[in-house]
Coordinates of C-alpha atoms in Angstrom, one line a residue:
M20 CA -45.5 -37.8 -111.6
A21 CA -42.6 -40.4 -110.9
S22 CA -40.1 -39.5 -107.9
K23 CA -36.6 -39.6 -108.3
K24 CA -36.7 -43.1 -106.6
H25 CA -39.1 -44.3 -109.2
R26 CA -36.9 -42.7 -112.2
I27 CA -33.8 -44.6 -110.8
L28 CA -35.5 -47.7 -110.7
Q29 CA -37.1 -47.4 -113.9
R30 CA -33.3 -46.6 -115.4
K31 CA -32.0 -49.9 -113.5
I32 CA -34.6 -52.2 -114.8
I33 CA -34.2 -50.9 -118.5
C34 CA -30.3 -51.2 -118.1
M35 CA -30.8 -54.7 -116.9
A36 CA -33.3 -55.7 -119.4
L37 CA -30.7 -54.4 -122.2
F38 CA -28.0 -56.1 -120.7
F39 CA -29.7 -59.6 -120.4
A40 CA -31.1 -59.3 -123.9
I41 CA -28.1 -57.3 -125.8
V42 CA -25.5 -59.8 -124.4
P43 CA -27.0 -63.0 -125.8
L44 CA -28.2 -61.5 -128.8
S45 CA -24.9 -60.0 -129.5
S46 CA -23.0 -63.3 -128.6
L47 CA -25.4 -65.0 -131.1
G48 CA -25.0 -62.7 -133.8
L49 CA -21.2 -62.5 -133.6
T50 CA -20.7 -66.4 -133.4
I51 CA -23.0 -66.8 -136.3
Y52 CA -21.7 -64.0 -138.1
Y53 CA -18.0 -65.5 -137.5
Q54 CA -19.0 -68.9 -138.4
F55 CA -20.5 -67.6 -141.7
R56 CA -17.2 -65.7 -142.3
V57 CA -14.8 -68.5 -141.8
A58 CA -17.1 -71.0 -144.0
Y59 CA -17.6 -68.5 -146.8
T60 CA -14.0 -67.5 -146.9
T61 CA -12.9 -71.3 -146.8
R62 CA -15.1 -71.7 -149.3
I63 CA -14.1 -68.9 -151.7
M64 CA -10.5 -70.0 -151.4
Q65 CA -11.0 -73.4 -152.0
D66 CA -13.0 -72.3 -155.2
L67 CA -10.0 -70.0 -156.2
K68 CA -7.5 -72.8 -155.5
N69 CA -9.4 -75.2 -157.8
M70 CA -9.8 -72.6 -160.4
A71 CA -6.0 -72.0 -160.4
E72 CA -5.1 -75.9 -160.4
N73 CA -7.8 -76.6 -163.5
R74 CA -6.4 -73.5 -165.3
Q75 CA -2.6 -74.9 -164.6
H76 CA -3.8 -78.3 -165.9
T77 CA -5.4 -76.9 -169.0
I78 CA -2.2 -75.0 -169.8
A79 CA 0.0 -77.7 -169.1
I80 CA -2.3 -80.3 -171.4
F81 CA -2.1 -77.3 -174.2
L82 CA 1.5 -77.1 -174.2
K83 CA 2.0 -80.8 -174.1
E84 CA -0.2 -81.4 -176.9
R85 CA 1.4 -78.8 -178.9
T86 CA 4.8 -80.2 -177.9
A87 CA 3.8 -83.5 -178.8
Q88 CA 2.5 -82.7 -182.3
L89 CA 5.8 -81.5 -183.3
S90 CA 7.6 -84.7 -182.0
L91 CA 5.3 -86.7 -184.0
L92 CA 6.6 -84.7 -187.2
V93 CA 9.9 -85.0 -186.1
D94 CA 9.8 -88.7 -185.8
G95 CA 7.3 -89.0 -188.6
Y96 CA 9.3 -87.0 -191.3
T97 CA 12.7 -87.4 -192.2
F98 CA 15.2 -84.1 -191.8
N99 CA 15.4 -84.0 -195.6
R100 CA 11.8 -84.1 -196.1
L101 CA 11.0 -81.2 -193.6
K102 CA 13.9 -79.0 -194.8
D103 CA 12.1 -79.2 -198.3
Q104 CA 9.6 -76.4 -198.7
E105 CA 7.0 -78.7 -199.9
G106 CA 7.5 -81.3 -197.4
L107 CA 7.2 -78.5 -194.5
E108 CA 4.2 -77.2 -196.0
E109 CA 2.7 -80.3 -196.0
A110 CA 3.6 -80.9 -192.5
F111 CA 2.2 -77.6 -191.4
S112 CA -1.1 -78.3 -193.1
S113 CA -1.2 -81.5 -191.1
L114 CA -0.8 -79.6 -188.0
Q115 CA -3.4 -77.1 -188.9
R116 CA -5.9 -79.8 -189.4
H117 CA -6.1 -80.7 -185.9
S118 CA -5.3 -77.2 -184.3
R119 CA -4.9 -73.4 -185.2
S120 CA -2.8 -73.0 -182.4
F121 CA 0.2 -72.7 -184.5
V122 CA 1.2 -69.4 -186.3
D123 CA 4.5 -70.9 -188.6
L124 CA 6.8 -73.9 -188.6
G125 CA 10.6 -73.8 -189.5
V126 CA 13.3 -76.2 -190.0
I127 CA 16.7 -75.0 -188.6
D128 CA 20.2 -76.8 -188.9
A129 CA 22.6 -77.1 -186.3
D130 CA 24.3 -73.9 -187.6
G131 CA 21.2 -71.8 -186.9
R132 CA 20.3 -71.5 -190.4
H133 CA 16.7 -71.5 -191.5
L134 CA 16.3 -74.3 -194.2
A135 CA 12.7 -74.1 -194.6
Y136 CA 9.6 -72.0 -193.2
V137 CA 6.0 -71.7 -193.5
G138 CA 4.2 -68.7 -191.8
P139 CA 3.4 -65.1 -192.6
Y140 CA 6.8 -63.8 -191.7
N141 CA 9.9 -63.6 -194.0
L142 CA 12.2 -65.5 -191.9
K143 CA 13.8 -67.9 -194.1
K144 CA 17.0 -66.5 -194.5
Q145 CA 17.5 -65.5 -190.8
N146 CA 20.1 -67.2 -188.7
Y147 CA 19.4 -68.1 -185.1
R148 CA 22.8 -69.2 -184.1
D149 CA 23.3 -66.5 -181.4
T150 CA 19.9 -66.4 -180.1
D151 CA 19.2 -67.7 -176.7
W152 CA 16.4 -70.0 -177.6
F153 CA 18.1 -71.7 -179.9
N154 CA 21.1 -72.6 -178.1
L155 CA 18.7 -74.1 -175.2
A156 CA 16.9 -76.0 -177.8
L157 CA 20.1 -77.4 -179.1
V158 CA 20.7 -78.8 -175.5
N159 CA 17.3 -80.0 -174.9
D160 CA 15.1 -82.4 -176.7
K161 CA 11.9 -80.3 -176.4
Y162 CA 12.2 -76.6 -175.5
I163 CA 9.5 -74.1 -174.9
S164 CA 10.7 -70.4 -174.5
D165 CA 9.5 -67.5 -172.8
V166 CA 8.0 -64.8 -174.7
F167 CA 10.7 -62.5 -176.8
M168 CA 10.4 -60.3 -179.8
G169 CA 12.6 -62.2 -182.2
F170 CA 13.4 -61.1 -185.7
R171 CA 9.6 -60.4 -186.2
K172 CA 9.7 -57.8 -183.8
V173 CA 6.3 -59.1 -182.2
P174 CA 5.9 -60.9 -179.0
H175 CA 5.6 -64.6 -179.0
F176 CA 6.9 -67.7 -177.8
I177 CA 8.1 -71.0 -179.6
I178 CA 8.1 -74.6 -179.2
A179 CA 10.9 -76.3 -180.4
V180 CA 11.9 -80.0 -180.7
R181 CA 15.2 -81.2 -181.4
G182 CA 15.8 -84.0 -184.3
W183 CA 18.9 -85.8 -185.6
S184 CA 20.2 -86.1 -189.2
G185 CA 23.0 -88.6 -188.3
D186 CA 25.1 -87.0 -185.8
K187 CA 24.3 -83.5 -186.3
P188 CA 20.9 -81.9 -184.8
W189 CA 18.5 -79.9 -186.0
I190 CA 15.3 -78.1 -185.0
L191 CA 11.8 -78.0 -185.5
R192 CA 10.2 -74.8 -184.2
A193 CA 7.0 -73.6 -184.2
T194 CA 5.3 -70.2 -182.9
I195 CA 2.3 -70.5 -180.8
N196 CA -0.7 -68.6 -181.5
S197 CA -0.9 -65.8 -178.9
E198 CA -4.4 -65.1 -179.1
V199 CA -5.1 -68.7 -178.6
F200 CA -3.0 -68.8 -175.7
D201 CA -4.2 -65.9 -174.0
N202 CA -8.0 -66.9 -174.4
I203 CA -6.7 -70.3 -172.4
V204 CA -5.3 -68.2 -169.6
G205 CA -7.7 -65.4 -169.7
S206 CA -10.8 -67.7 -169.3
A207 CA -9.8 -67.7 -165.5
Q208 CA -10.9 -63.8 -165.3
V209 CA -14.0 -64.2 -163.3
G210 CA -16.4 -60.9 -162.6
E211 CA -15.9 -57.5 -163.0
N212 CA -12.3 -57.0 -161.6
G213 CA -11.0 -60.6 -161.8
D214 CA -7.8 -61.1 -163.6
A215 CA -5.6 -63.8 -165.1
F216 CA -2.1 -63.9 -166.4
I217 CA 1.6 -65.2 -166.3
I218 CA 4.7 -63.9 -165.4
N219 CA 8.2 -65.5 -165.8
K220 CA 10.5 -66.0 -163.0
E221 CA 11.9 -62.4 -163.4
G222 CA 8.3 -60.8 -163.1
I223 CA 8.0 -60.3 -166.9
L224 CA 4.6 -60.6 -168.3
Q225 CA 4.1 -63.4 -170.6
T226 CA 0.6 -62.9 -171.4
K227 CA -1.6 -59.2 -171.3
P228 CA -3.3 -58.7 -168.1
R229 CA -7.0 -57.6 -168.0
S230 CA -6.1 -55.0 -165.3
G231 CA -3.1 -53.2 -167.3
G232 CA 0.1 -53.6 -168.6
N233 CA 1.8 -55.4 -171.8
V234 CA 3.5 -58.2 -172.5
L235 CA 7.1 -58.3 -171.9
E236 CA 6.7 -55.2 -169.4
Q237 CA 7.5 -55.5 -165.7
S238 CA 4.5 -56.8 -163.8
E239 CA 3.3 -55.0 -160.6
Y240 CA 2.8 -58.3 -159.5
S241 CA 6.3 -59.6 -159.8
G242 CA 6.6 -59.1 -155.7
L243 CA 4.4 -62.3 -155.6
I244 CA 7.6 -64.6 -156.6
K245 CA 9.8 -62.5 -154.3
A246 CA 7.2 -63.0 -151.5
G247 CA 7.5 -66.7 -152.1
F248 CA 4.1 -67.3 -153.7
G249 CA 4.3 -70.4 -155.7
N250 CA 1.3 -72.9 -155.2
R251 CA -0.6 -70.6 -152.8
V252 CA -3.8 -68.9 -152.2
A253 CA -4.0 -66.0 -150.1
M254 CA -5.2 -62.1 -149.4
K255 CA -2.4 -59.6 -150.1
G256 CA -2.2 -56.1 -150.7
I257 CA -0.2 -54.9 -153.9
G258 CA -0.2 -51.4 -154.9
G259 CA -2.4 -50.0 -152.2
E260 CA -5.0 -52.5 -153.3
K261 CA -6.0 -55.9 -151.4
A262 CA -6.8 -58.9 -153.6
L263 CA -7.4 -62.7 -153.5
F264 CA -4.7 -64.3 -155.2
A265 CA -4.1 -67.7 -156.4
T266 CA -0.7 -68.8 -158.0
R267 CA 0.6 -72.0 -159.8
W268 CA 3.9 -73.1 -161.3
I269 CA 3.8 -74.0 -164.9
K270 CA 6.1 -74.8 -167.5
D271 CA 8.9 -76.6 -165.0
K272 CA 8.3 -73.7 -162.6
T273 CA 9.4 -70.9 -165.1
W274 CA 6.1 -69.4 -165.4
L275 CA 3.7 -68.5 -162.5
L276 CA -0.1 -68.4 -163.4
V277 CA -1.4 -65.5 -161.5
I278 CA -5.4 -65.4 -160.9
K279 CA -6.4 -62.4 -158.9
Q280 CA -10.0 -61.9 -157.6
S281 CA -11.5 -58.8 -156.2
P282 CA -12.7 -59.3 -152.5
Q283 CA -15.4 -56.8 -152.9
H284 CA -16.6 -59.1 -155.6
E285 CA -16.0 -62.4 -154.1
L286 CA -16.8 -61.2 -150.3
R287 CA -19.9 -59.4 -151.3
P288 CA -22.2 -61.9 -149.7
L289 CA -20.2 -61.7 -146.5
T290 CA -20.4 -57.9 -146.6
I291 CA -24.2 -58.0 -147.5
A292 CA -24.6 -60.5 -144.4
R293 CA -22.6 -58.4 -142.4
F294 CA -24.7 -55.3 -143.2
I295 CA -27.9 -57.3 -142.3
S296 CA -26.7 -58.3 -139.3
I297 CA -25.6 -55.0 -138.2
V298 CA -29.0 -53.6 -139.2
V299 CA -30.7 -56.5 -137.1
F300 CA -28.8 -55.7 -134.2
V301 CA -29.2 -52.1 -134.4
G302 CA -33.2 -52.6 -134.9
G303 CA -33.4 -55.3 -132.1
F304 CA -31.6 -52.8 -130.0
F305 CA -33.9 -50.1 -130.4
V306 CA -36.9 -52.3 -130.2
I307 CA -35.5 -53.8 -126.9
L308 CA -34.7 -50.2 -125.7
L309 CA -38.3 -48.9 -126.7
S310 CA -40.1 -52.0 -125.4
G311 CA -37.9 -51.7 -122.1
F312 CA -39.1 -48.1 -121.7
F313 CA -42.6 -48.5 -122.1
I314 CA -43.0 -51.5 -120.0
T315 CA -41.0 -50.3 -117.3
R316 CA -43.0 -47.0 -117.5
L317 CA -46.2 -49.1 -117.1
M318 CA -44.4 -50.8 -114.1
M319 CA -43.7 -47.5 -112.5
A320 CA -47.2 -46.4 -113.1
R321 CA -48.8 -49.4 -111.6
L322 CA -46.2 -49.2 -108.7
I323 CA -47.0 -45.4 -107.8
Q324 CA -50.7 -46.3 -108.0
S325 CA -50.0 -49.3 -105.9
E326 CA -48.1 -47.2 -103.4
R327 CA -50.8 -44.4 -103.4
E328 CA -53.6 -46.9 -102.9
K329 CA -51.5 -48.3 -100.1
A330 CA -50.9 -45.1 -98.5
A331 CA -54.4 -44.2 -98.4
L332 CA -55.3 -47.8 -96.7
D333 CA -52.8 -47.0 -94.3
D334 CA -54.4 -43.6 -93.7
R335 CA -57.9 -45.1 -93.2
L336 CA -56.5 -48.0 -91.0
I337 CA -54.6 -45.2 -88.8
Q338 CA -57.8 -43.1 -88.5
S339 CA -60.2 -46.4 -87.8
S340 CA -57.7 -47.2 -85.2
K341 CA -57.5 -43.7 -83.6
M342 CA -61.9 -43.7 -84.0
A343 CA -61.7 -46.9 -82.2
A344 CA -59.5 -45.8 -79.1
L345 CA -61.1 -42.4 -79.1
G346 CA -64.6 -44.0 -79.2
K347 CA -64.0 -46.0 -76.1
L348 CA -62.2 -42.8 -74.5
A349 CA -65.4 -40.9 -75.4
A350 CA -67.9 -43.4 -73.8
G351 CA -66.0 -43.5 -70.5
I352 CA -66.0 -39.6 -70.5
A353 CA -69.7 -39.2 -71.4
H354 CA -70.5 -41.7 -68.7
E355 CA -68.4 -40.0 -66.0
V356 CA -69.9 -36.7 -66.7
N357 CA -73.5 -37.8 -67.2
N358 CA -74.1 -38.6 -63.7
P359 CA -72.8 -35.4 -62.3
L360 CA -74.6 -33.3 -64.6
A361 CA -77.8 -35.0 -63.8
V362 CA -77.3 -34.3 -60.1
I363 CA -76.4 -30.7 -61.1
K364 CA -79.6 -30.3 -63.2
E365 CA -81.7 -32.0 -60.7
K366 CA -80.6 -29.7 -58.0
A367 CA -80.7 -26.6 -59.8
G368 CA -84.2 -27.4 -60.7
W369 CA -84.8 -28.2 -57.1
I370 CA -83.6 -24.8 -56.0
Q371 CA -85.5 -23.3 -58.7
D372 CA -88.8 -24.7 -57.2
L373 CA -87.8 -23.2 -53.5
L374 CA -87.1 -20.1 -55.3
E375 CA -90.4 -19.9 -56.5
E376 CA -92.2 -21.5 -53.7
E377 CA -90.7 -19.8 -50.7
D378 CA -90.0 -16.3 -49.5
V379 CA -86.8 -16.1 -51.2
A380 CA -88.9 -14.5 -54.0
N381 CA -88.8 -11.6 -52.1
S382 CA -85.2 -11.2 -51.8
V383 CA -83.2 -8.3 -53.2
N384 CA -81.0 -11.0 -54.8
F385 CA -83.8 -13.0 -56.2
K386 CA -83.4 -12.3 -59.5
E387 CA -79.4 -12.7 -59.6
F388 CA -80.3 -16.3 -58.2
S389 CA -82.8 -16.8 -60.8
D390 CA -80.2 -15.7 -63.8
S391 CA -77.4 -18.1 -62.0
L392 CA -79.9 -21.2 -62.1
D393 CA -81.0 -20.4 -65.6
K394 CA -77.1 -20.2 -66.6
I395 CA -76.4 -23.4 -64.8
D396 CA -79.4 -25.3 -66.5
R397 CA -78.5 -24.0 -69.6
H398 CA -75.0 -24.9 -69.6
V399 CA -76.0 -28.3 -68.2
E400 CA -78.0 -28.9 -71.1
R401 CA -75.3 -28.1 -73.6
A402 CA -72.9 -30.5 -71.5
R403 CA -75.7 -33.2 -71.7
K404 CA -76.2 -32.5 -75.5
V405 CA -72.1 -33.0 -76.1
T406 CA -72.2 -36.2 -73.6
H407 CA -75.0 -37.5 -75.6
R408 CA -73.2 -36.9 -79.1
L409 CA -70.2 -38.8 -77.6
L410 CA -72.2 -41.6 -76.5
G411 CA -73.5 -41.8 -80.2
F412 CA -70.1 -41.6 -81.4
A413 CA -68.9 -44.4 -79.5
R414 CA -72.0 -46.4 -79.7
R415 CA -71.5 -49.6 -81.9
M416 CA -74.8 -49.2 -83.5
E417 CA -75.9 -51.9 -86.2
P418 CA -76.8 -49.8 -89.4
M419 CA -80.4 -50.5 -90.6
N420 CA -80.7 -52.4 -94.0
E421 CA -83.3 -50.7 -96.1
R422 CA -83.6 -49.5 -99.7
V423 CA -82.6 -45.9 -100.1
N424 CA -82.8 -43.5 -102.8
V425 CA -80.1 -41.2 -102.1
N426 CA -81.2 -38.2 -104.1
R427 CA -84.2 -38.1 -102.1
V428 CA -82.2 -38.2 -98.8
L429 CA -80.1 -35.6 -100.0
D430 CA -83.6 -33.5 -100.8
E431 CA -84.7 -34.1 -97.2
T432 CA -81.3 -32.8 -95.8
I433 CA -81.3 -29.8 -98.1
S434 CA -84.8 -28.7 -96.3
F435 CA -83.3 -28.9 -93.1
L436 CA -80.6 -26.2 -93.7
E437 CA -82.3 -24.2 -96.2
N438 CA -83.6 -21.2 -94.3
E439 CA -80.1 -21.0 -92.7
A440 CA -78.9 -20.7 -96.2
K441 CA -81.2 -18.2 -97.4
F442 CA -80.4 -16.3 -94.5
N443 CA -76.9 -16.1 -95.3
N444 CA -77.4 -15.6 -99.1
I445 CA -76.1 -19.1 -100.0
A446 CA -77.3 -21.0 -103.0
I447 CA -77.5 -24.7 -102.6
L448 CA -77.6 -26.2 -106.0
T449 CA -78.0 -29.9 -106.9
D450 CA -76.9 -31.9 -110.0
Y451 CA -78.4 -35.2 -109.8
F452 CA -77.7 -38.4 -111.7
E453 CA -81.5 -38.9 -113.0
E454 CA -81.3 -42.8 -113.1
L455 CA -79.4 -43.2 -109.9
P456 CA -80.3 -46.6 -108.6
E457 CA -81.4 -47.5 -105.1
T458 CA -79.0 -49.3 -102.6
M459 CA -79.4 -51.0 -99.4
S460 CA -78.0 -48.9 -96.4
D461 CA -79.3 -46.9 -93.5
S462 CA -80.8 -43.6 -94.6
A463 CA -81.0 -41.9 -91.3
Q464 CA -77.4 -42.3 -90.8
L465 CA -76.7 -41.3 -94.4
Q466 CA -78.8 -37.9 -93.6
Q467 CA -76.6 -37.5 -90.6
V468 CA -73.5 -37.5 -92.6
F469 CA -75.0 -35.2 -95.3
L470 CA -76.2 -32.8 -92.5
N471 CA -72.7 -32.7 -91.1
I472 CA -71.0 -31.9 -94.5
L473 CA -73.7 -29.3 -95.4
D474 CA -73.7 -27.6 -92.5
N475 CA -69.7 -27.5 -92.3
A476 CA -70.1 -26.1 -95.9
I477 CA -72.7 -23.4 -95.1
D478 CA -70.6 -22.7 -92.1
A479 CA -67.2 -22.2 -94.1
I480 CA -69.0 -19.9 -96.5
G481 CA -70.1 -17.5 -94.1
K482 CA -72.2 -15.5 -96.6
N483 CA -72.8 -14.6 -100.1
G484 CA -71.6 -18.1 -101.6
E485 CA -72.7 -21.4 -103.2
V486 CA -72.9 -25.2 -102.4
K487 CA -73.3 -27.5 -104.9
I488 CA -74.5 -31.3 -104.4
Q489 CA -73.5 -33.6 -107.1
T490 CA -74.4 -37.4 -107.5
T491 CA -72.8 -40.0 -109.9
Y492 CA -73.0 -43.7 -110.4
N493 CA -70.0 -45.9 -111.5
S494 CA -71.7 -49.1 -113.2
E495 CA -68.4 -50.8 -113.5
E496 CA -67.0 -50.5 -110.0
K497 CA -70.6 -50.5 -108.4
Y498 CA -70.8 -47.4 -106.1
I499 CA -72.6 -44.4 -105.8
A500 CA -70.6 -41.1 -105.3
V501 CA -71.9 -38.1 -103.7
L502 CA -69.9 -34.8 -104.2
F503 CA -70.3 -31.4 -102.0
F504 CA -68.4 -28.6 -103.7
D505 CA -68.3 -25.1 -101.9
N506 CA -66.5 -21.8 -102.6
G507 CA -65.5 -21.1 -99.3
P508 CA -62.2 -20.3 -98.5
G509 CA -60.8 -23.8 -98.6
I510 CA -58.9 -26.0 -96.2
P511 CA -55.1 -26.0 -95.2
E512 CA -53.2 -29.2 -96.0
E513 CA -52.1 -29.6 -92.6
V514 CA -55.8 -29.0 -91.4
Q515 CA -57.1 -31.6 -93.7
K516 CA -54.8 -34.3 -91.8
K517 CA -56.7 -33.8 -88.5
I518 CA -60.2 -32.9 -90.1
F519 CA -61.6 -36.3 -89.3
D520 CA -60.0 -36.6 -85.8
P521 CA -62.5 -36.4 -83.0
F522 CA -63.1 -33.2 -81.0
Y523 CA -60.8 -31.3 -83.8
T524 CA -62.7 -28.0 -84.7
T525 CA -61.6 -24.8 -86.5
R526 CA -64.7 -22.9 -85.0
E527 CA -64.6 -20.4 -82.1
V528 CA -64.7 -22.1 -78.5
G529 CA -68.5 -22.8 -77.9
K530 CA -69.4 -23.1 -81.3
G531 CA -68.6 -26.6 -82.2
T532 CA -67.7 -29.8 -80.4
G533 CA -65.3 -31.1 -83.3
L534 CA -67.3 -34.6 -83.6
G535 CA -69.4 -33.9 -86.6
L536 CA -66.9 -34.9 -89.2
S537 CA -65.5 -38.0 -86.8
I538 CA -69.0 -39.1 -86.8
S539 CA -69.6 -39.0 -90.2
Y540 CA -66.3 -40.9 -90.7
S541 CA -67.4 -43.6 -88.5
I542 CA -70.9 -44.0 -90.0
M543 CA -69.3 -44.2 -93.4
E544 CA -67.1 -47.0 -92.5
K545 CA -70.0 -48.9 -90.8
L546 CA -71.9 -48.5 -94.1
G547 CA -69.2 -49.9 -96.1
G548 CA -68.1 -46.6 -97.9
R549 CA -65.6 -43.8 -97.4
I550 CA -65.6 -40.2 -97.0
S551 CA -62.6 -38.1 -98.2
V552 CA -61.8 -34.2 -98.6
D553 CA -60.2 -32.5 -101.6
S554 CA -59.4 -28.7 -100.8
Q555 CA -57.0 -26.2 -101.8
D556 CA -56.4 -23.1 -99.3
G557 CA -58.4 -20.2 -101.1
H558 CA -60.3 -22.3 -103.7
G559 CA -63.3 -23.9 -102.1
T560 CA -63.4 -27.5 -100.7
V561 CA -65.1 -31.0 -102.2
F562 CA -66.0 -33.6 -99.8
T563 CA -66.6 -37.0 -101.5
I564 CA -68.8 -39.7 -100.1
I565 CA -68.6 -43.2 -101.9
L566 CA -71.4 -45.4 -101.0
P567 CA -71.0 -49.2 -102.4
M568 CA -74.2 -50.2 -104.6
K569 CA -75.8 -53.2 -102.6
K570 CA -78.8 -54.9 -104.0
G571 CA -81.3 -56.1 -101.3

């Protein structure tokens, strides 16, 4: 389990990975999106501007051609011919052959009287003397009116061309087909919500907009003129709705052509690009986040494992150093103690011989002398065994290198302690790996190690228990493992830290030297293996011996 230190380190690594990945990713995404937005918006504006200019040019040509046609009639026909009904019908037929843009045609004298008329309305007897358009037409060679109702009570606009009969002016007037003109203007309506229409300088609709409103009504877009819109392309909000507007003056700046485009339609690719950018960014963020999490988690696991292995290695190094130092100390002590013990034992034997050979045998204290000498001899022998084992512990004996069957060595070891185990009602169970390979090692030293561990297990259980011995083989890492399980009382954690120290024992005084596990530890190191213990207080103990696989 990761400690607080590792969790903090993991969070720092994730934050740094996110920072160094997200910041460039965000900067790149925003830069690309901004450049795309500028380029696309510029393109949209330019397209809208071109459309408005084209439509302006088309309308101007239309009006110019219609005016030119009327001028040709004025120049090609005499006033008398045109004021004659038959002559006017001939002229109107000539116009209609070239274009269906005219609804009617009339000739009006300087007093406003309608002298001749060809068209669907009954206007021949009307007098236009008091109408605005007539008075403006009299003072201009050519005149195009705004849309008005007139006598026919229908919205329309006219083109009037002034002619002269002597010194008196007269007017040739034609009404433009509103349907044809509206189609020319409406062809600039693009998309589902696009619109195109004309308003005059007062903001009065001259053509019918697609978005609502009728001709001669005040347009809701009259604010464009007040806002200074002329020949412009811009985004503007009107009536709570934002739209792209392109405007162009036509008819000597008396009409304003308005082309309106919905930003939702025109900028839809930009909106889609922004949505995709956000999705890619959010997706990339979570991919980086998850990658960072799993990678750092793997790193932390490896780091924790490495730290544990380092700690275990440090423990073994400390133990090795301790063993080396104490080995030298033990050798010195054993040599120093062995010599006095030899002298004491020799003198005790000599005194024993004297007690048997001389008259001292009849002494009343003979038995006491003899018992004392026996005790001296017994304790000297005990001290000799201790020093002998100390010398064995300290001696740097090179291990033998022979072919060893570990299962067989274990069976031989068990036979040494089998009777003691039965006497204490302790079962020794085996679970051997049947195809356990032989390895090159020292069977005698291995047996000493097994004997020490098994003897400790029996001693720890006391009576009525179980010891299980298991062997396994790791073919990948090439080692043999021997595990000793016992259901004894277990070993407290603080004792486990000292269990391989020389002279450390938990047995009663006089029942153990505290060298068995220390010697076992030293032997396993010499053999290239290791020994470890795992125990919980009250739940038994497991000793594990790892023996490297060596081929002869």
